Amino acid sequence: KMTGQGTLNYSNGDKYIGGWKNDLKEGQGSYADAKGNTYVGQWKAGEMEGDGLYTFKSGNTYKGIFLKGLKHGHGTFTYINGNKYVGEWKNDTKDGQGKLTFGNGEKYVGGFNNNKMSGQGIYTFKNGDTYDGNWKNDKRDGQGTLIYSNGDQYVGDWANDQITGEGIYSYKNGDRYDGNWKNGHIHGKGTFSNSAGDIYIGEFKNNE
């Protein structure tokens, strides 16, 4: 049985150079498959396990912890499009706490579940707006606060990435609306007050 250091050239074009134990890859080793993907790192019982660097043929890379051949633990995934994720992984998916930065300058810091932004998180948009609140499947959903770059602020309910439910919108000029929303528009019962002290209480429809 193969034990110790050795090189194996597979008939399909794959190649492994590194440690062996009882015919299984063990310890430090490098693997290059015929498709153009490569892995350099630790192995256990024939599978990628421990610290390693996986380079995909696309140019994307993952540097971090593996468990039984899967990304699992803390790791950094760098995309060729400029995006980068640093955080926790579970069973080959982003899961737990992490930071995702985008090539366009936007960033998200918070929870992930099954590769998607989920739970509490803060998203900074390239226009300067900042959302701090709950997420579900990459969309703002639940309670959240959006601070606009122009000084306006909304605090309240979200659904499917839009302001929906009850919330308070405070305008930079001192105006304020407290009431119901639907799909990003003032809609339903609410109270509008302006900086001059005028107050309107009643029904609104599509921001009117």
PDB file of C-alpha atoms in Angstrom:
ATOM      1  CA  LYS A   1       0.000   0.000   0.000  1.00  0.00           C
ATOM      2  CA  MET A   2       1.163   3.517  -0.810  1.00  0.00           C
ATOM      3  CA  THR A   3       2.556   5.178   2.314  1.00  0.00           C
ATOM      4  CA  GLY A   4       4.830   8.204   2.637  1.00  0.00           C
ATOM      5  CA  GLN A   5       5.551  10.715  -0.115  1.00  0.00           C
ATOM      6  CA  GLY A   6       4.635   9.954  -3.686  1.00  0.00           C
ATOM      7  CA  THR A   7       3.195  11.047  -7.017  1.00  0.00           C
ATOM      8  CA  LEU A   8       0.195   9.513  -8.741  1.00  0.00           C
ATOM      9  CA  ASN A   9      -0.721  10.265 -12.339  1.00  0.00           C
ATOM     10  CA  TYR A  10      -4.320   9.241 -13.007  1.00  0.00           C
ATOM     11  CA  SER A  11      -5.460   7.863 -16.348  1.00  0.00           C
ATOM     12  CA  ASN A  12      -8.011  10.699 -16.673  1.00  0.00           C
ATOM     13  CA  GLY A  13      -5.270  13.348 -16.533  1.00  0.00           C
ATOM     14  CA  ASP A  14      -5.483  14.211 -12.821  1.00  0.00           C
ATOM     15  CA  LYS A  15      -2.282  14.335 -10.778  1.00  0.00           C
ATOM     16  CA  TYR A  16      -1.533  14.169  -7.046  1.00  0.00           C
ATOM     17  CA  ILE A  17       1.798  14.900  -5.366  1.00  0.00           C
ATOM     18  CA  GLY A  18       2.102  14.510  -1.608  1.00  0.00           C
ATOM     19  CA  GLY A  19       1.621  12.312   1.399  1.00  0.00           C
ATOM     20  CA  TRP A  20      -0.016   8.888   1.503  1.00  0.00           C
ATOM     21  CA  LYS A  21      -1.172   6.501   4.190  1.00  0.00           C
ATOM     22  CA  ASN A  22      -2.588   3.067   3.424  1.00  0.00           C
ATOM     23  CA  ASP A  23      -3.324   4.006  -0.211  1.00  0.00           C
ATOM     24  CA  LEU A  24      -5.138   7.214   0.826  1.00  0.00           C
ATOM     25  CA  LYS A  25      -3.978  10.814   0.475  1.00  0.00           C
ATOM     26  CA  GLU A  26      -2.793  11.972   3.904  1.00  0.00           C
ATOM     27  CA  GLY A  27      -0.960  15.034   5.206  1.00  0.00           C
ATOM     28  CA  GLN A  28       0.231  17.747   2.840  1.00  0.00           C
ATOM     29  CA  GLY A  29      -0.376  17.388  -0.865  1.00  0.00           C
ATOM     30  CA  SER A  30      -1.306  19.041  -4.133  1.00  0.00           C
ATOM     31  CA  TYR A  31      -3.925  17.887  -6.604  1.00  0.00           C
ATOM     32  CA  ALA A  32      -4.521  19.125 -10.128  1.00  0.00           C
ATOM     33  CA  ASP A  33      -7.418  17.762 -12.136  1.00  0.00           C
ATOM     34  CA  ALA A  34      -7.685  17.550 -15.908  1.00  0.00           C
ATOM     35  CA  LYS A  35     -10.310  20.330 -15.935  1.00  0.00           C
ATOM     36  CA  GLY A  36      -7.854  22.919 -14.606  1.00  0.00           C
ATOM     37  CA  ASN A  37      -8.832  23.043 -10.910  1.00  0.00           C
ATOM     38  CA  THR A  38      -6.050  22.751  -8.311  1.00  0.00           C
ATOM     39  CA  TYR A  39      -5.847  22.164  -4.572  1.00  0.00           C
ATOM     40  CA  VAL A  40      -2.830  22.631  -2.326  1.00  0.00           C
ATOM     41  CA  GLY A  41      -3.235  21.808   1.323  1.00  0.00           C
ATOM     42  CA  GLN A  42      -3.967  19.191   3.919  1.00  0.00           C
ATOM     43  CA  TRP A  43      -5.587  15.789   3.377  1.00  0.00           C
ATOM     44  CA  LYS A  44      -7.090  13.208   5.669  1.00  0.00           C
ATOM     45  CA  ALA A  45      -8.235   9.707   4.727  1.00  0.00           C
ATOM     46  CA  GLY A  46      -8.195  10.595   1.039  1.00  0.00           C
ATOM     47  CA  GLU A  47     -10.173  13.831   1.279  1.00  0.00           C
ATOM     48  CA  MET A  48      -9.339  17.529   1.494  1.00  0.00           C
ATOM     49  CA  GLU A  49      -9.382  18.295   5.203  1.00  0.00           C
ATOM     50  CA  GLY A  50      -7.717  21.082   7.181  1.00  0.00           C
ATOM     51  CA  ASP A  51      -6.093  24.206   5.731  1.00  0.00           C
ATOM     52  CA  GLY A  52      -5.961  24.489   1.978  1.00  0.00           C
ATOM     53  CA  LEU A  53      -6.094  26.645  -1.123  1.00  0.00           C
ATOM     54  CA  TYR A  54      -8.451  25.620  -3.919  1.00  0.00           C
ATOM     55  CA  THR A  55      -8.097  27.427  -7.235  1.00  0.00           C
ATOM     56  CA  PHE A  56     -10.930  26.958  -9.699  1.00  0.00           C
ATOM     57  CA  LYS A  57     -10.281  26.905 -13.434  1.00  0.00           C
ATOM     58  CA  SER A  58     -12.381  30.098 -13.612  1.00  0.00           C
ATOM     59  CA  GLY A  59      -9.779  31.911 -11.504  1.00  0.00           C
ATOM     60  CA  ASN A  60     -11.903  32.051  -8.348  1.00  0.00           C
ATOM     61  CA  THR A  61     -10.100  30.893  -5.201  1.00  0.00           C
ATOM     62  CA  TYR A  62     -11.016  29.569  -1.758  1.00  0.00           C
ATOM     63  CA  LYS A  63      -8.460  29.718   1.039  1.00  0.00           C
ATOM     64  CA  GLY A  64      -9.496  28.260   4.356  1.00  0.00           C
ATOM     65  CA  ILE A  65     -10.708  25.204   6.195  1.00  0.00           C
ATOM     66  CA  PHE A  66     -12.006  22.027   4.559  1.00  0.00           C
ATOM     67  CA  LEU A  67     -13.839  19.116   6.146  1.00  0.00           C
ATOM     68  CA  LYS A  68     -14.340  15.856   4.250  1.00  0.00           C
ATOM     69  CA  GLY A  69     -13.773  17.589   0.935  1.00  0.00           C
ATOM     70  CA  LEU A  70     -16.111  20.515   1.594  1.00  0.00           C
ATOM     71  CA  LYS A  71     -15.569  24.161   2.542  1.00  0.00           C
ATOM     72  CA  HIS A  72     -16.388  24.065   6.245  1.00  0.00           C
ATOM     73  CA  GLY A  73     -15.176  26.482   8.920  1.00  0.00           C
ATOM     74  CA  HIS A  74     -13.545  29.847   8.307  1.00  0.00           C
ATOM     75  CA  GLY A  75     -12.445  30.756   4.826  1.00  0.00           C
ATOM     76  CA  THR A  76     -11.971  33.420   2.166  1.00  0.00           C
ATOM     77  CA  PHE A  77     -13.512  33.117  -1.288  1.00  0.00           C
ATOM     78  CA  THR A  78     -12.154  35.547  -3.875  1.00  0.00           C
ATOM     79  CA  TYR A  79     -14.048  36.009  -7.147  1.00  0.00           C
ATOM     80  CA  ILE A  80     -12.406  37.177 -10.362  1.00  0.00           C
ATOM     81  CA  ASN A  81     -15.170  39.810 -10.740  1.00  0.00           C
ATOM     82  CA  GLY A  82     -13.808  41.659  -7.690  1.00  0.00           C
ATOM     83  CA  ASN A  83     -16.206  40.270  -5.087  1.00  0.00           C
ATOM     84  CA  LYS A  84     -14.785  38.741  -1.905  1.00  0.00           C
ATOM     85  CA  TYR A  85     -16.309  36.795   0.982  1.00  0.00           C
ATOM     86  CA  VAL A  86     -14.541  36.350   4.314  1.00  0.00           C
ATOM     87  CA  GLY A  87     -16.345  34.348   6.959  1.00  0.00           C
ATOM     88  CA  GLU A  88     -17.896  31.107   8.047  1.00  0.00           C
ATOM     89  CA  TRP A  89     -18.796  28.122   5.873  1.00  0.00           C
ATOM     90  CA  LYS A  90     -20.866  25.024   6.457  1.00  0.00           C
ATOM     91  CA  ASN A  91     -21.134  22.051   4.093  1.00  0.00           C
ATOM     92  CA  ASP A  92     -19.676  24.005   1.149  1.00  0.00           C
ATOM     93  CA  THR A  93     -21.981  27.047   1.579  1.00  0.00           C
ATOM     94  CA  LYS A  94     -21.654  30.462   3.204  1.00  0.00           C
ATOM     95  CA  ASP A  95     -23.277  29.943   6.591  1.00  0.00           C
ATOM     96  CA  GLY A  96     -22.817  31.953   9.788  1.00  0.00           C
ATOM     97  CA  GLN A  97     -21.153  35.343  10.145  1.00  0.00           C
ATOM     98  CA  GLY A  98     -19.277  36.888   7.269  1.00  0.00           C
ATOM     99  CA  LYS A  99     -18.308  39.936   5.255  1.00  0.00           C
ATOM    100  CA  LEU A 100     -19.072  40.205   1.560  1.00  0.00           C
ATOM    101  CA  THR A 101     -17.474  43.030  -0.396  1.00  0.00           C
ATOM    102  CA  PHE A 102     -18.385  43.758  -4.003  1.00  0.00           C
ATOM    103  CA  GLY A 103     -16.246  44.988  -6.839  1.00  0.00           C
ATOM    104  CA  ASN A 104     -18.473  48.071  -7.165  1.00  0.00           C
ATOM    105  CA  GLY A 105     -17.620  49.198  -3.605  1.00  0.00           C
ATOM    106  CA  GLU A 106     -20.726  47.929  -1.824  1.00  0.00           C
ATOM    107  CA  LYS A 107     -20.394  45.666   1.218  1.00  0.00           C
ATOM    108  CA  TYR A 108     -22.436  43.503   3.584  1.00  0.00           C
ATOM    109  CA  VAL A 109     -21.443  42.458   7.085  1.00  0.00           C
ATOM    110  CA  GLY A 110     -23.699  40.043   8.941  1.00  0.00           C
ATOM    111  CA  GLY A 111     -25.390  36.676   8.846  1.00  0.00           C
ATOM    112  CA  PHE A 112     -25.511  34.155   6.018  1.00  0.00           C
ATOM    113  CA  ASN A 113     -27.552  31.012   5.476  1.00  0.00           C
ATOM    114  CA  ASN A 114     -27.235  28.655   2.521  1.00  0.00           C
ATOM    115  CA  ASN A 115     -25.075  31.163   0.583  1.00  0.00           C
ATOM    116  CA  LYS A 116     -27.572  34.016   1.062  1.00  0.00           C
ATOM    117  CA  MET A 117     -27.656  37.091   3.315  1.00  0.00           C
ATOM    118  CA  SER A 118     -29.905  36.090   6.212  1.00  0.00           C
ATOM    119  CA  GLY A 119     -30.502  37.306   9.756  1.00  0.00           C
ATOM    120  CA  GLN A 120     -29.045  40.562  11.043  1.00  0.00           C
ATOM    121  CA  GLY A 121     -26.729  42.487   8.769  1.00  0.00           C
ATOM    122  CA  ILE A 122     -25.488  45.882   7.636  1.00  0.00           C
ATOM    123  CA  TYR A 123     -25.348  46.706   3.930  1.00  0.00           C
ATOM    124  CA  THR A 124     -23.556  49.779   2.605  1.00  0.00           C
ATOM    125  CA  PHE A 125     -24.604  50.852  -0.891  1.00  0.00           C
ATOM    126  CA  LYS A 126     -22.298  52.580  -3.359  1.00  0.00           C
ATOM    127  CA  ASN A 127     -24.532  55.690  -3.282  1.00  0.00           C
ATOM    128  CA  GLY A 128     -23.848  56.083   0.454  1.00  0.00           C
ATOM    129  CA  ASP A 129     -27.132  54.647   1.796  1.00  0.00           C
ATOM    130  CA  THR A 130     -26.822  52.201   4.707  1.00  0.00           C
ATOM    131  CA  TYR A 131     -29.304  49.516   5.757  1.00  0.00           C
ATOM    132  CA  ASP A 132     -29.052  47.947   9.208  1.00  0.00           C
ATOM    133  CA  GLY A 133     -31.582  45.234   9.925  1.00  0.00           C
ATOM    134  CA  ASN A 134     -32.998  41.843   9.093  1.00  0.00           C
ATOM    135  CA  TRP A 135     -32.419  39.864   5.884  1.00  0.00           C
ATOM    136  CA  LYS A 136     -33.991  36.816   4.297  1.00  0.00           C
ATOM    137  CA  ASN A 137     -32.710  35.125   1.130  1.00  0.00           C
ATOM    138  CA  ASP A 138     -30.581  38.117   0.064  1.00  0.00           C
ATOM    139  CA  LYS A 139     -33.490  40.544   0.583  1.00  0.00           C
ATOM    140  CA  ARG A 140     -34.352  43.062   3.301  1.00  0.00           C
ATOM    141  CA  ASP A 141     -37.155  41.440   5.266  1.00  0.00           C
ATOM    142  CA  GLY A 142     -38.359  42.152   8.808  1.00  0.00           C
ATOM    143  CA  GLN A 143     -37.282  45.114  10.934  1.00  0.00           C
ATOM    144  CA  GLY A 144     -34.676  47.466   9.553  1.00  0.00           C
ATOM    145  CA  THR A 145     -33.312  50.994   9.401  1.00  0.00           C
ATOM    146  CA  LEU A 146     -32.286  52.685   6.170  1.00  0.00           C
ATOM    147  CA  ILE A 147     -30.191  55.832   6.458  1.00  0.00           C
ATOM    148  CA  TYR A 148     -30.079  57.682   3.161  1.00  0.00           C
ATOM    149  CA  SER A 149     -27.018  59.571   1.999  1.00  0.00           C
ATOM    150  CA  ASN A 150     -29.155  62.745   1.774  1.00  0.00           C
ATOM    151  CA  GLY A 151     -29.932  62.620   5.521  1.00  0.00           C
ATOM    152  CA  ASP A 152     -33.395  61.046   5.364  1.00  0.00           C
ATOM    153  CA  GLN A 153     -34.086  57.981   7.506  1.00  0.00           C
ATOM    154  CA  TYR A 154     -36.614  55.156   7.576  1.00  0.00           C
ATOM    155  CA  VAL A 155     -37.182  52.867  10.557  1.00  0.00           C
ATOM    156  CA  GLY A 156     -39.691  50.055  10.324  1.00  0.00           C
ATOM    157  CA  ASP A 157     -40.958  47.008   8.452  1.00  0.00           C
ATOM    158  CA  TRP A 158     -39.606  45.479   5.252  1.00  0.00           C
ATOM    159  CA  ALA A 159     -40.843  42.648   3.028  1.00  0.00           C
ATOM    160  CA  ASN A 160     -39.235  41.188  -0.081  1.00  0.00           C
ATOM    161  CA  ASP A 161     -36.626  44.007  -0.214  1.00  0.00           C
ATOM    162  CA  GLN A 162     -39.216  46.810  -0.077  1.00  0.00           C
ATOM    163  CA  ILE A 163     -40.622  49.075   2.628  1.00  0.00           C
ATOM    164  CA  THR A 164     -43.884  47.340   3.521  1.00  0.00           C
ATOM    165  CA  GLY A 165     -45.830  47.380   6.791  1.00  0.00           C
ATOM    166  CA  GLU A 166     -45.489  50.031   9.491  1.00  0.00           C
ATOM    167  CA  GLY A 167     -42.673  52.503   9.698  1.00  0.00           C
ATOM    168  CA  ILE A 168     -41.462  56.031  10.354  1.00  0.00           C
ATOM    169  CA  TYR A 169     -39.820  58.111   7.651  1.00  0.00           C
ATOM    170  CA  SER A 170     -37.941  61.177   8.894  1.00  0.00           C
ATOM    171  CA  TYR A 171     -37.003  63.737   6.274  1.00  0.00           C
ATOM    172  CA  LYS A 172     -33.866  65.836   6.529  1.00  0.00           C
ATOM    173  CA  ASN A 173     -35.981  69.014   6.380  1.00  0.00           C
ATOM    174  CA  GLY A 174     -37.884  68.044   9.544  1.00  0.00           C
ATOM    175  CA  ASP A 175     -40.966  66.499   7.918  1.00  0.00           C
ATOM    176  CA  ARG A 176     -42.064  63.116   9.253  1.00  0.00           C
ATOM    177  CA  TYR A 177     -44.451  60.333   8.288  1.00  0.00           C
ATOM    178  CA  ASP A 178     -45.533  57.650  10.742  1.00  0.00           C
ATOM    179  CA  GLY A 179     -47.808  54.950   9.389  1.00  0.00           C
ATOM    180  CA  ASN A 180     -48.431  52.217   6.837  1.00  0.00           C
ATOM    181  CA  TRP A 181     -46.437  51.413   3.727  1.00  0.00           C
ATOM    182  CA  LYS A 182     -46.852  49.123   0.742  1.00  0.00           C
ATOM    183  CA  ASN A 183     -44.157  48.203  -1.787  1.00  0.00           C
ATOM    184  CA  GLY A 184     -42.037  51.233  -0.987  1.00  0.00           C
ATOM    185  CA  HIS A 185     -44.906  53.749  -1.018  1.00  0.00           C
ATOM    186  CA  ILE A 186     -46.876  55.507   1.717  1.00  0.00           C
ATOM    187  CA  HIS A 187     -50.129  53.594   1.658  1.00  0.00           C
ATOM    188  CA  GLY A 188     -52.850  53.219   4.307  1.00  0.00           C
ATOM    189  CA  LYS A 189     -53.369  54.962   7.616  1.00  0.00           C
ATOM    190  CA  GLY A 190     -50.730  57.373   8.817  1.00  0.00           C
ATOM    191  CA  THR A 191     -49.729  60.693  10.297  1.00  0.00           C
ATOM    192  CA  PHE A 192     -47.777  63.312   8.394  1.00  0.00           C
ATOM    193  CA  SER A 193     -46.255  66.312  10.129  1.00  0.00           C
ATOM    194  CA  ASN A 194     -44.012  69.026   8.764  1.00  0.00           C
ATOM    195  CA  SER A 195     -41.423  71.273  10.329  1.00  0.00           C
ATOM    196  CA  ALA A 196     -43.966  74.133  10.492  1.00  0.00           C
ATOM    197  CA  GLY A 197     -46.113  72.111  12.898  1.00  0.00           C
ATOM    198  CA  ASP A 198     -48.895  71.146  10.474  1.00  0.00           C
ATOM    199  CA  ILE A 199     -50.267  67.641  11.079  1.00  0.00           C
ATOM    200  CA  TYR A 200     -52.386  65.448   8.833  1.00  0.00           C
ATOM    201  CA  ILE A 201     -53.919  62.247  10.142  1.00  0.00           C
ATOM    202  CA  GLY A 202     -55.740  59.977   7.733  1.00  0.00           C
ATOM    203  CA  GLU A 203     -55.530  57.720   4.720  1.00  0.00           C
ATOM    204  CA  PHE A 204     -52.780  57.735   2.106  1.00  0.00           C
ATOM    205  CA  LYS A 205     -52.521  55.958  -1.232  1.00  0.00           C
ATOM    206  CA  ASN A 206     -49.361  55.536  -3.282  1.00  0.00           C
ATOM    207  CA  ASN A 207     -47.502  58.378  -1.562  1.00  0.00           C
ATOM    208  CA  GLU A 208     -50.485  60.776  -1.812  1.00  0.00           C
TER     209      GLU A 208
END
